[in-house]
């Protein structure tokens, strides 16, 4: 079924970017005031959301994917690269999340960024991000998706380094960009392989090719691994996870939109979109599940020892993304997407809530300097608590449903489910519950540890922020009842579960709930009052704590193993030997020889008339001699 | 030694004396005179060759060269006088302002 709405959905945020970017930034002379900028920036994504709903209705009535070919990008040989859009159930779920949560975060940003001197530039970037994200989600061909993929990376870089006056923030932006490049190389190689085998990059054609009767001319596992490297970069999985915690340098709504709710789930979306490949690649799926499980667990352990409110949430995001990859690795693609949706709700709520806390405290992010905020900023507290309960997996909030399904399939899926995978994911869930309630306790309960000056200025955020928090808290509370898995099942069937394991499902649910409450009570016990018990544990296990607080020294390891050798190579070999010695040296040598030659000839022209006359005589004699010889 | 051979020797002598003078002397006026000497040596060889070939073009050409040489020296001597007025010396080594 063809339509023109899809192109419009994608183009509206681009229009917002161009409008605000050209007219309202310092570049274009700041022609609009803040209210107009806010209106444009929020209205266009809002319209995109409404149009997505219209497309969703059309999809429901027709039952066939909406297809829209915009134009042919390039023709090489007989093959054309088309910029086309494809809207099926999977794309519908993702687009609704992207435009819906995206619009909410735009609205929140109007309050959070109020008064920032570059606030038009901020909204222009935010709209640009939404444009690329929609391109990524709606693209029919892997190439269009890749353009969106790179574009969101760009927008992420621009927004992490939004306050580029601070060198640390600018460096965080560069780190994110460069780490993503490593993953993108894998993505590109995967695309080359697929192009070589199929002659097309349309994802529906590739999936059909792998699912068809004839074996394709490329190894599914190889392609799967290559694409997964790309997904690792974007979705911050081990070993490419290091950029995401640093990305918290950006404004907090950006952390919520890009680094929690939407962009980082692009890797999940890629794998789910290419499920045709992964369902035929047990080795690649195994790697996906193992990396996901390891990331989920290790990131959760790091989050336990962080003291920056946003860093805790960042490692929590990495950990939750790991859980989604576990689901993908065992073939439960629809479940992973379900967790993407619920995670978008509660993690956006958590980040925006932390933004509200930071806003209330005038920029303070260290949870050791908070405490006792529950009474002071009640709306933020209640919404934050709801989202915390949701992510911890306490029924009947959203996180419980999606996480429980992940755990179940990690245990019981016939496509790679295993007890060790379940144990890893369950441990991560327990830790999730623990560190999230630790965060809640340290921030909102107990005695205040704020300086009197900060305490004096604590205030609840404006309605544009609290309103969004309430909406997201409601979604976090009831989002679990959205039947995402059931809705996607015709497209992404759930993996089979062996008959012998069915009777364990109830037990596992109980274990999961017990673990969630266990985390809650442990956090409450350790961090109650002045958190004396936690301090005692910290002293007893000082070594372990140091490892966790320093994130297993992975940044230092990369610095020593990669950063320094590369710096040495660049400095010594490329800069000093190649650039300075070879290139500059050759040029300098040429210039010097010209100068020496000029000096030698210059000595002939010493200004002595007699010598000139002598030269003339010698020249004439030479000419005469020569003509006698050869005449 | 016939007459034309003798004249050619004379012209060679005139030219060589002029050239030697031009190279070794530093007085500007003497150098100018030496140049005239060289020119006349060449002129002499020109008429000698013309006479030997039996044509009058050489003689005509020599008169033209005399006129050119006279006008040349008429310009050169005032230039030298101006230079001397400026620096009060006739030494060619004093005038090296164009040296790089």
CSV table of C-alpha atoms in Angstrom, one decimal, chain A residues 52-508:
chain,number,residue,atom,x,y,z
A,52,UNK,CA,2.3,8.3,12.8
A,53,UNK,CA,-1.0,7.5,14.5
A,54,UNK,CA,-2.8,8.0,11.2
A,55,UNK,CA,-0.4,5.6,9.5
A,56,UNK,CA,-0.8,3.2,12.3
A,57,UNK,CA,-4.6,3.2,11.8
A,58,UNK,CA,-4.1,2.7,8.0
A,59,UNK,CA,-1.8,-0.2,8.8
A,60,UNK,CA,-4.4,-1.8,11.0
A,61,UNK,CA,-7.2,-1.5,8.5
A,62,UNK,CA,-5.2,-2.7,5.5
A,63,UNK,CA,-3.0,-5.2,7.3
A,64,UNK,CA,-0.2,-4.7,4.7
A,65,UNK,CA,3.0,-2.6,5.3
A,66,UNK,CA,2.9,0.9,4.0
A,67,UNK,CA,5.5,1.5,1.4
A,68,UNK,CA,6.7,4.9,0.0
A,69,UNK,CA,9.4,5.3,-2.6
A,70,UNK,CA,10.6,8.9,-2.4
A,71,UNK,CA,13.2,9.0,-5.1
A,72,UNK,CA,16.1,7.1,-6.6
A,73,UNK,CA,19.4,8.2,-5.0
A,74,UNK,CA,21.8,6.6,-7.4
A,75,UNK,CA,21.9,4.0,-10.1
A,76,UNK,CA,24.9,1.9,-10.4
A,77,UNK,CA,24.9,-0.7,-13.2
A,78,UNK,CA,21.4,-2.0,-13.3
A,79,UNK,CA,20.9,-1.5,-9.5
A,80,UNK,CA,19.2,1.6,-8.0
A,81,UNK,CA,19.6,2.8,-4.5
A,82,UNK,CA,16.2,4.1,-3.5
A,83,UNK,CA,15.2,6.3,-0.7
A,84,UNK,CA,12.1,4.4,0.3
A,85,UNK,CA,10.2,4.1,3.5
A,86,UNK,CA,8.6,1.0,4.9
A,87,UNK,CA,6.1,1.0,7.7
A,88,UNK,CA,5.2,-2.4,9.2
A,89,UNK,CA,4.3,-3.3,12.7
A,90,UNK,CA,7.8,-3.2,14.0
A,91,UNK,CA,8.5,0.2,12.5
A,92,UNK,CA,5.1,1.4,13.8
A,93,UNK,CA,6.0,0.6,17.4
A,94,UNK,CA,9.4,2.2,17.1
A,95,UNK,CA,8.0,5.3,15.3
A,96,UNK,CA,5.3,5.8,17.9
A,97,UNK,CA,7.9,5.6,20.7
A,98,UNK,CA,10.3,7.9,18.9
A,99,UNK,CA,7.8,10.6,18.0
A,100,UNK,CA,5.7,10.2,21.2
A,101,UNK,CA,8.5,10.2,23.8
A,102,UNK,CA,10.4,12.6,21.5
A,103,UNK,CA,7.6,15.2,21.6
A,104,UNK,CA,7.3,14.9,25.3
A,105,UNK,CA,11.0,15.5,25.8
A,106,UNK,CA,10.8,18.5,23.5
A,107,UNK,CA,8.1,19.9,25.7
A,108,UNK,CA,10.1,19.2,28.8
A,109,UNK,CA,13.1,20.9,27.3
A,110,UNK,CA,11.2,24.2,26.9
A,111,UNK,CA,11.2,24.3,30.7
A,112,UNK,CA,14.7,22.9,31.3
A,113,UNK,CA,16.5,25.0,28.7
A,114,UNK,CA,14.6,28.2,29.5
A,115,UNK,CA,17.0,31.1,29.4
A,116,UNK,CA,20.0,29.2,28.0
A,117,UNK,CA,21.8,31.5,25.6
A,118,UNK,CA,21.9,29.0,22.8
A,119,UNK,CA,18.5,27.6,23.3
A,120,UNK,CA,17.4,27.9,19.6
A,121,UNK,CA,20.5,25.9,18.6
A,122,UNK,CA,19.5,23.3,21.1
A,123,UNK,CA,16.1,22.9,19.6
A,124,UNK,CA,17.5,22.9,16.1
A,125,UNK,CA,19.8,20.0,17.0
A,126,UNK,CA,17.0,18.1,18.8
A,127,UNK,CA,14.8,18.3,15.7
A,128,UNK,CA,17.7,17.3,13.6
A,129,UNK,CA,18.1,14.2,15.8
A,130,UNK,CA,14.4,13.3,15.4
A,131,UNK,CA,14.7,13.6,11.7
A,132,UNK,CA,17.6,11.2,11.5
A,133,UNK,CA,16.1,8.8,14.0
A,134,UNK,CA,12.9,8.6,11.9
A,135,UNK,CA,15.0,8.0,8.8
A,136,UNK,CA,16.7,5.2,10.7
A,137,UNK,CA,13.4,3.6,11.8
A,138,UNK,CA,11.4,4.1,8.7
A,139,UNK,CA,14.1,3.4,6.0
A,140,UNK,CA,13.3,0.4,3.8
A,141,UNK,CA,16.9,-0.1,2.7
A,142,UNK,CA,19.8,-0.7,5.0
A,143,UNK,CA,21.5,2.2,3.3
A,144,UNK,CA,18.8,4.7,4.3
A,145,UNK,CA,19.0,3.2,7.8
A,146,UNK,CA,22.7,3.8,7.7
A,147,UNK,CA,22.3,7.4,6.8
A,148,UNK,CA,20.0,7.8,9.7
A,149,UNK,CA,22.4,5.8,11.9
A,150,UNK,CA,25.2,8.1,11.1
A,151,UNK,CA,23.0,11.1,11.4
A,152,UNK,CA,21.8,10.3,14.9
A,153,UNK,CA,25.5,9.8,15.8
A,154,UNK,CA,26.2,13.3,14.5
A,155,UNK,CA,23.2,14.8,16.4
A,156,UNK,CA,24.4,12.9,19.5
A,157,UNK,CA,27.9,14.4,19.1
A,158,UNK,CA,26.5,17.9,18.7
A,159,UNK,CA,24.3,17.6,21.7
A,160,UNK,CA,26.8,15.9,24.1
A,161,UNK,CA,29.2,18.7,23.3
A,162,UNK,CA,26.3,21.3,23.4
A,163,UNK,CA,28.1,23.3,26.1
A,164,UNK,CA,31.4,23.1,24.2
A,165,UNK,CA,33.0,25.8,26.3
A,166,UNK,CA,33.8,23.1,28.7
A,167,UNK,CA,36.7,21.0,27.2
A,168,UNK,CA,35.6,17.9,29.2
A,169,UNK,CA,32.1,18.0,27.5
A,170,UNK,CA,33.6,18.6,24.1
A,171,UNK,CA,35.9,15.6,24.7
A,172,UNK,CA,32.9,13.4,25.7
A,173,UNK,CA,31.3,14.3,22.4
A,174,UNK,CA,34.4,13.3,20.5
A,175,UNK,CA,34.6,10.0,22.5
A,176,UNK,CA,31.1,9.1,21.6
A,177,UNK,CA,31.6,9.9,17.9
A,178,UNK,CA,34.9,8.0,17.6
A,179,UNK,CA,33.7,4.9,19.6
A,180,UNK,CA,30.7,4.8,17.3
A,181,UNK,CA,32.9,4.8,14.2
A,182,UNK,CA,34.4,1.5,15.3
A,183,UNK,CA,30.9,-0.1,15.3
A,184,UNK,CA,30.0,1.6,12.0
A,185,UNK,CA,32.9,-0.1,10.3
A,186,UNK,CA,31.3,-3.4,11.2
A,187,UNK,CA,27.9,-2.3,10.0
A,188,UNK,CA,29.4,-1.2,6.7
A,189,UNK,CA,31.2,-4.5,6.2
A,190,UNK,CA,27.9,-6.3,6.9
A,191,UNK,CA,26.2,-4.2,4.3
A,192,UNK,CA,28.9,-4.9,1.7
A,193,UNK,CA,28.5,-8.7,2.3
A,194,UNK,CA,24.7,-8.4,1.9
A,195,UNK,CA,25.0,-6.4,-1.2
A,196,UNK,CA,27.5,-8.9,-2.6
A,197,UNK,CA,25.1,-11.8,-1.9
A,198,UNK,CA,21.7,-10.2,-2.8
A,199,UNK,CA,22.4,-7.2,-5.0
A,200,UNK,CA,19.9,-5.2,-2.9
A,201,UNK,CA,19.9,-3.6,0.5
A,202,UNK,CA,16.1,-3.6,1.0
A,203,UNK,CA,15.6,-5.2,4.4
A,204,UNK,CA,12.4,-7.0,3.5
A,205,UNK,CA,14.2,-8.6,0.5
A,206,UNK,CA,17.2,-9.6,2.6
A,207,UNK,CA,15.0,-11.2,5.3
A,208,UNK,CA,13.0,-13.0,2.6
A,209,UNK,CA,16.2,-14.2,1.0
A,210,UNK,CA,17.4,-15.8,4.3
A,211,UNK,CA,14.1,-17.3,5.1
A,212,UNK,CA,13.6,-18.6,1.5
A,213,UNK,CA,14.2,-22.2,0.3
A,214,UNK,CA,17.5,-21.4,-1.4
A,215,UNK,CA,20.5,-20.9,0.9
A,216,UNK,CA,21.9,-17.3,0.3
A,217,UNK,CA,25.5,-16.9,-0.9
A,218,UNK,CA,26.8,-15.5,2.3
A,219,UNK,CA,27.2,-16.8,5.8
A,220,UNK,CA,24.4,-15.6,8.1
A,221,UNK,CA,26.7,-15.8,11.1
A,222,UNK,CA,29.3,-13.6,9.5
A,223,UNK,CA,26.8,-11.0,8.5
A,224,UNK,CA,25.1,-11.2,11.8
A,225,UNK,CA,28.3,-10.7,13.7
A,226,UNK,CA,29.3,-7.7,11.5
A,227,UNK,CA,25.9,-6.0,12.0
A,228,UNK,CA,26.1,-6.8,15.7
A,229,UNK,CA,29.4,-4.9,15.9
A,230,UNK,CA,27.5,-1.9,14.6
A,231,UNK,CA,24.8,-2.5,17.1
A,232,UNK,CA,27.3,-2.8,19.9
A,233,UNK,CA,28.7,0.7,19.1
A,234,UNK,CA,25.3,2.4,18.9
A,235,UNK,CA,23.8,0.5,21.8
A,236,UNK,CA,26.8,0.7,24.1
A,237,UNK,CA,27.6,-3.0,24.6
A,238,UNK,CA,30.9,-4.4,25.9
A,239,UNK,CA,33.5,-3.6,24.6
A,240,UNK,CA,32.2,-0.4,23.0
A,241,UNK,CA,30.1,0.8,26.0
A,242,UNK,CA,32.6,3.4,27.3
A,243,UNK,CA,31.1,6.3,25.5
A,244,UNK,CA,27.6,6.2,26.9
A,245,UNK,CA,28.4,7.2,30.6
A,246,UNK,CA,30.5,10.1,29.3
A,247,UNK,CA,27.7,11.2,27.0
A,248,UNK,CA,25.9,12.4,30.2
A,249,UNK,CA,27.8,15.6,29.7
A,250,UNK,CA,25.0,16.8,27.5
A,251,UNK,CA,21.9,18.5,28.7
A,252,UNK,CA,19.7,16.1,30.7
A,253,UNK,CA,16.7,16.0,28.3
A,254,UNK,CA,19.2,14.9,25.7
A,255,UNK,CA,20.4,12.1,27.9
A,256,UNK,CA,16.7,11.1,28.2
A,257,UNK,CA,15.9,11.3,24.6
A,258,UNK,CA,19.0,10.1,22.8
A,259,UNK,CA,21.1,8.2,25.4
A,260,UNK,CA,18.2,6.3,27.0
A,261,UNK,CA,14.9,6.2,25.1
A,262,UNK,CA,15.6,6.2,21.4
A,263,UNK,CA,19.0,6.4,19.8
A,264,UNK,CA,20.7,3.7,21.9
A,265,UNK,CA,17.9,1.3,21.1
A,266,UNK,CA,18.8,1.6,17.4
A,267,UNK,CA,21.1,-1.4,17.8
A,268,UNK,CA,18.2,-3.4,19.2
A,269,UNK,CA,16.0,-2.3,16.3
A,270,UNK,CA,18.7,-3.3,13.8
A,271,UNK,CA,18.9,-6.8,15.1
A,272,UNK,CA,15.2,-7.2,15.4
A,273,UNK,CA,14.7,-5.8,11.9
A,274,UNK,CA,17.3,-8.3,10.6
A,275,UNK,CA,15.8,-11.2,12.5
A,276,UNK,CA,15.7,-13.2,9.3
A,277,UNK,CA,19.5,-13.3,9.5
A,278,UNK,CA,19.8,-14.0,13.2
A,279,UNK,CA,17.2,-16.7,13.2
A,280,UNK,CA,19.5,-18.6,10.8
A,281,UNK,CA,22.7,-17.7,12.7
A,282,UNK,CA,22.8,-19.6,16.0
A,283,UNK,CA,26.5,-18.7,16.5
A,284,UNK,CA,25.9,-15.0,16.0
A,285,UNK,CA,22.8,-15.2,18.2
A,286,UNK,CA,24.9,-16.9,20.9
A,287,UNK,CA,27.4,-14.0,20.7
A,288,UNK,CA,24.6,-11.5,21.0
A,289,UNK,CA,23.2,-13.2,24.0
A,290,UNK,CA,26.5,-13.6,25.7
A,291,UNK,CA,27.7,-10.0,25.2
A,292,UNK,CA,24.2,-8.8,26.2
A,293,UNK,CA,24.3,-10.9,29.4
A,294,UNK,CA,27.8,-9.8,30.3
A,295,UNK,CA,27.1,-6.2,29.7
A,296,UNK,CA,23.9,-6.3,31.7
A,297,UNK,CA,25.7,-7.8,34.7
A,298,UNK,CA,28.9,-5.7,34.6
A,299,UNK,CA,27.2,-2.4,34.0
A,300,UNK,CA,24.8,-3.1,36.8
A,301,UNK,CA,27.7,-3.8,39.2
A,302,UNK,CA,29.3,-0.5,38.2
A,303,UNK,CA,26.1,1.4,38.7
A,304,UNK,CA,26.0,0.3,42.3
A,305,UNK,CA,29.1,2.3,43.1
A,306,UNK,CA,28.5,5.5,41.1
A,307,UNK,CA,27.8,8.8,42.9
A,308,UNK,CA,26.7,11.0,40.0
A,309,UNK,CA,22.9,10.7,39.6
A,310,UNK,CA,23.2,10.7,35.8
A,311,UNK,CA,26.1,8.2,35.8
A,312,UNK,CA,24.0,5.7,37.8
A,313,UNK,CA,21.2,6.1,35.2
A,314,UNK,CA,23.7,5.8,32.4
A,315,UNK,CA,25.1,2.5,33.6
A,316,UNK,CA,21.5,1.4,34.2
A,317,UNK,CA,20.8,2.1,30.6
A,318,UNK,CA,23.8,0.1,29.4
A,319,UNK,CA,22.6,-2.7,31.7
A,320,UNK,CA,19.0,-2.6,30.4
A,321,UNK,CA,20.3,-2.6,26.8
A,322,UNK,CA,22.3,-5.7,27.7
A,323,UNK,CA,19.1,-7.4,28.8
A,324,UNK,CA,17.4,-6.5,25.5
A,325,UNK,CA,20.3,-8.1,23.6
A,326,UNK,CA,19.9,-11.2,25.7
A,327,UNK,CA,16.3,-11.4,24.5
A,328,UNK,CA,17.5,-10.8,20.9
A,329,UNK,CA,20.1,-13.5,21.3
A,330,UNK,CA,17.6,-16.1,22.3
A,331,UNK,CA,15.3,-15.3,19.4
A,332,UNK,CA,12.7,-13.4,21.4
A,333,UNK,CA,12.8,-10.3,19.2
A,334,UNK,CA,9.3,-9.1,20.0
A,335,UNK,CA,10.2,-9.2,23.7
A,336,UNK,CA,13.3,-7.1,23.2
A,337,UNK,CA,11.2,-4.5,21.4
A,338,UNK,CA,8.6,-4.7,24.3
A,339,UNK,CA,11.4,-3.9,26.7
A,340,UNK,CA,12.6,-1.0,24.4
A,341,UNK,CA,9.1,0.5,24.7
A,342,UNK,CA,8.8,0.1,28.5
A,343,UNK,CA,12.4,1.2,29.0
A,344,UNK,CA,11.8,4.3,26.9
A,345,UNK,CA,8.9,5.2,29.3
A,346,UNK,CA,10.6,4.6,32.6
A,347,UNK,CA,14.1,5.6,31.7
A,348,UNK,CA,12.9,8.8,30.0
A,349,UNK,CA,11.0,9.5,33.2
A,350,UNK,CA,14.0,8.8,35.4
A,351,UNK,CA,16.3,11.0,33.4
A,352,UNK,CA,13.8,13.8,33.2
A,353,UNK,CA,13.2,13.4,36.9
A,354,UNK,CA,16.9,13.6,37.6
A,355,UNK,CA,16.9,16.7,35.4
A,356,UNK,CA,14.2,18.1,37.6
A,357,UNK,CA,16.3,17.3,40.7
A,358,UNK,CA,19.4,18.9,39.1
A,359,UNK,CA,17.3,21.9,38.1
A,360,UNK,CA,16.0,22.2,41.7
A,361,UNK,CA,19.5,22.1,43.2
A,362,UNK,CA,21.0,24.5,40.7
A,363,UNK,CA,23.2,22.1,38.9
A,364,UNK,CA,24.3,19.7,41.6
A,365,UNK,CA,24.6,16.1,40.4
A,366,UNK,CA,26.4,14.3,43.2
A,367,UNK,CA,23.9,12.2,45.2
A,368,UNK,CA,26.2,12.4,48.2
A,369,UNK,CA,25.2,16.0,48.4
A,370,UNK,CA,21.4,15.4,48.2
A,371,UNK,CA,19.0,13.7,50.5
A,372,UNK,CA,15.6,14.5,52.0
A,373,UNK,CA,14.2,15.9,48.8
A,374,UNK,CA,10.9,14.0,49.0
A,375,UNK,CA,9.0,16.7,50.7
A,376,UNK,CA,10.6,19.6,48.9
A,377,UNK,CA,9.9,18.5,45.3
A,378,UNK,CA,6.9,16.2,45.7
A,379,UNK,CA,5.9,15.8,42.0
A,380,UNK,CA,9.4,14.9,41.0
A,381,UNK,CA,9.7,12.5,43.9
A,382,UNK,CA,6.5,10.6,43.1
A,383,UNK,CA,7.1,10.3,39.4
A,384,UNK,CA,10.7,9.3,40.1
A,385,UNK,CA,9.6,6.7,42.6
A,386,UNK,CA,7.1,5.2,40.1
A,387,UNK,CA,9.7,5.0,37.4
A,388,UNK,CA,12.2,3.4,39.9
A,389,UNK,CA,9.7,0.8,40.9
A,390,UNK,CA,9.0,0.2,37.2
A,391,UNK,CA,12.6,-0.4,36.3
A,392,UNK,CA,13.2,-2.5,39.3
A,393,UNK,CA,10.6,-5.0,38.0
A,394,UNK,CA,8.0,-4.8,40.8
A,395,UNK,CA,4.6,-5.9,39.5
A,396,UNK,CA,2.3,-4.6,38.1
A,397,UNK,CA,4.4,-1.7,36.7
A,398,UNK,CA,5.8,-1.7,33.2
A,399,UNK,CA,9.3,-3.1,33.8
A,400,UNK,CA,8.0,-6.2,35.5
A,401,UNK,CA,6.2,-7.5,32.4
A,402,UNK,CA,9.0,-6.9,29.9
A,403,UNK,CA,11.8,-8.0,32.1
A,404,UNK,CA,10.0,-11.1,33.3
A,405,UNK,CA,9.5,-12.2,29.7
A,406,UNK,CA,13.2,-11.6,28.9
A,407,UNK,CA,14.2,-13.7,31.9
A,408,UNK,CA,11.8,-16.5,30.9
A,409,UNK,CA,13.1,-16.7,27.4
A,410,UNK,CA,16.7,-16.4,28.5
A,411,UNK,CA,16.0,-19.5,30.5
A,412,UNK,CA,13.6,-21.5,28.3
A,413,UNK,CA,14.0,-20.5,24.7
A,414,UNK,CA,14.8,-23.4,22.4
A,415,UNK,CA,17.1,-21.0,20.4
A,416,UNK,CA,19.9,-20.7,22.9
A,417,UNK,CA,18.2,-20.2,26.2
A,418,UNK,CA,20.3,-21.5,29.1
A,419,UNK,CA,20.3,-21.5,32.9
A,420,UNK,CA,23.6,-19.5,33.0
A,421,UNK,CA,22.1,-16.8,30.8
A,422,UNK,CA,19.1,-16.6,33.1
A,423,UNK,CA,21.3,-16.5,36.2
A,424,UNK,CA,23.3,-13.6,34.7
A,425,UNK,CA,20.2,-11.7,33.7
A,426,UNK,CA,18.6,-12.3,37.1
A,427,UNK,CA,21.7,-11.1,38.9
A,428,UNK,CA,21.6,-8.0,36.8
A,429,UNK,CA,17.9,-7.5,37.7
A,430,UNK,CA,18.6,-7.9,41.4
A,431,UNK,CA,21.4,-5.3,41.1
A,432,UNK,CA,19.1,-3.0,39.1
A,433,UNK,CA,16.6,-3.1,41.8
A,434,UNK,CA,19.3,-2.4,44.4
A,435,UNK,CA,21.1,0.5,42.7
A,436,UNK,CA,17.8,2.2,41.7
A,437,UNK,CA,16.4,2.1,45.2
A,438,UNK,CA,19.8,3.2,46.5
A,439,UNK,CA,19.5,6.2,44.2
A,440,UNK,CA,16.0,6.9,45.3
A,441,UNK,CA,17.0,6.7,49.0
A,442,UNK,CA,20.1,8.8,48.7
A,443,UNK,CA,18.3,11.5,46.7
A,444,UNK,CA,14.9,11.7,48.3
A,445,UNK,CA,15.1,10.2,51.8
A,446,UNK,CA,17.2,10.5,54.9
A,447,UNK,CA,18.8,13.7,56.2
A,448,UNK,CA,19.7,16.5,53.9
A,449,UNK,CA,23.3,16.7,52.9
A,450,UNK,CA,23.0,19.9,50.9
A,451,UNK,CA,24.8,23.1,51.7
A,452,UNK,CA,22.5,25.6,53.3
A,453,UNK,CA,22.8,27.9,50.3
A,454,UNK,CA,21.6,25.2,47.8
A,455,UNK,CA,18.9,24.1,50.3
A,456,UNK,CA,17.5,27.6,50.4
A,457,UNK,CA,16.9,27.6,46.7
A,458,UNK,CA,15.3,24.2,46.2
A,459,UNK,CA,12.1,24.6,44.2
A,460,UNK,CA,9.8,22.4,42.2
A,461,UNK,CA,10.2,22.6,38.4
A,462,UNK,CA,7.7,24.5,36.1
A,463,UNK,CA,4.6,22.8,34.8
A,464,UNK,CA,6.1,22.1,31.4
A,465,UNK,CA,8.5,19.7,33.2
A,466,UNK,CA,6.3,18.2,35.9
A,467,UNK,CA,3.5,17.7,33.4
A,468,UNK,CA,5.7,15.6,31.2
A,469,UNK,CA,7.0,13.7,34.2
A,470,UNK,CA,3.4,12.8,35.2
A,471,UNK,CA,2.6,11.6,31.7
A,472,UNK,CA,5.7,9.4,31.6
A,473,UNK,CA,5.1,8.1,35.1
A,474,UNK,CA,1.6,7.0,34.1
A,475,UNK,CA,3.1,5.3,31.0
A,476,UNK,CA,5.7,3.7,33.2
A,477,UNK,CA,3.0,2.4,35.5
A,478,UNK,CA,0.6,1.1,32.9
A,479,UNK,CA,2.9,0.6,29.9
A,480,UNK,CA,3.2,-3.0,30.7
A,481,UNK,CA,-0.3,-3.6,29.7
A,482,UNK,CA,0.3,-2.5,26.1
A,483,UNK,CA,0.3,-5.8,24.2
A,484,UNK,CA,3.5,-5.1,22.2
A,485,UNK,CA,4.6,-8.7,22.1
A,486,UNK,CA,1.2,-10.0,21.0
A,487,UNK,CA,1.0,-7.2,18.4
A,488,UNK,CA,4.4,-8.1,16.9
A,489,UNK,CA,4.0,-11.8,17.0
A,490,UNK,CA,2.7,-12.3,13.4
A,491,UNK,CA,5.9,-10.6,12.3
A,492,UNK,CA,8.4,-11.7,14.9
A,493,UNK,CA,7.2,-15.0,16.3
A,494,UNK,CA,8.4,-16.0,19.7
A,495,UNK,CA,10.9,-18.8,20.0
A,496,UNK,CA,9.5,-22.3,20.9
A,497,UNK,CA,9.8,-23.4,24.5
A,498,UNK,CA,10.5,-27.1,25.2
A,499,UNK,CA,7.5,-28.8,26.8
A,500,UNK,CA,9.5,-30.0,29.8
A,501,UNK,CA,10.2,-26.4,30.9
A,502,UNK,CA,6.7,-25.1,30.9
A,503,UNK,CA,6.0,-26.0,34.5
A,504,UNK,CA,8.9,-23.7,35.7
A,505,UNK,CA,7.4,-20.5,34.4
A,506,UNK,CA,5.5,-19.7,37.6
A,507,UNK,CA,8.5,-20.4,39.7
A,508,UNK,CA,10.7,-18.1,37.7
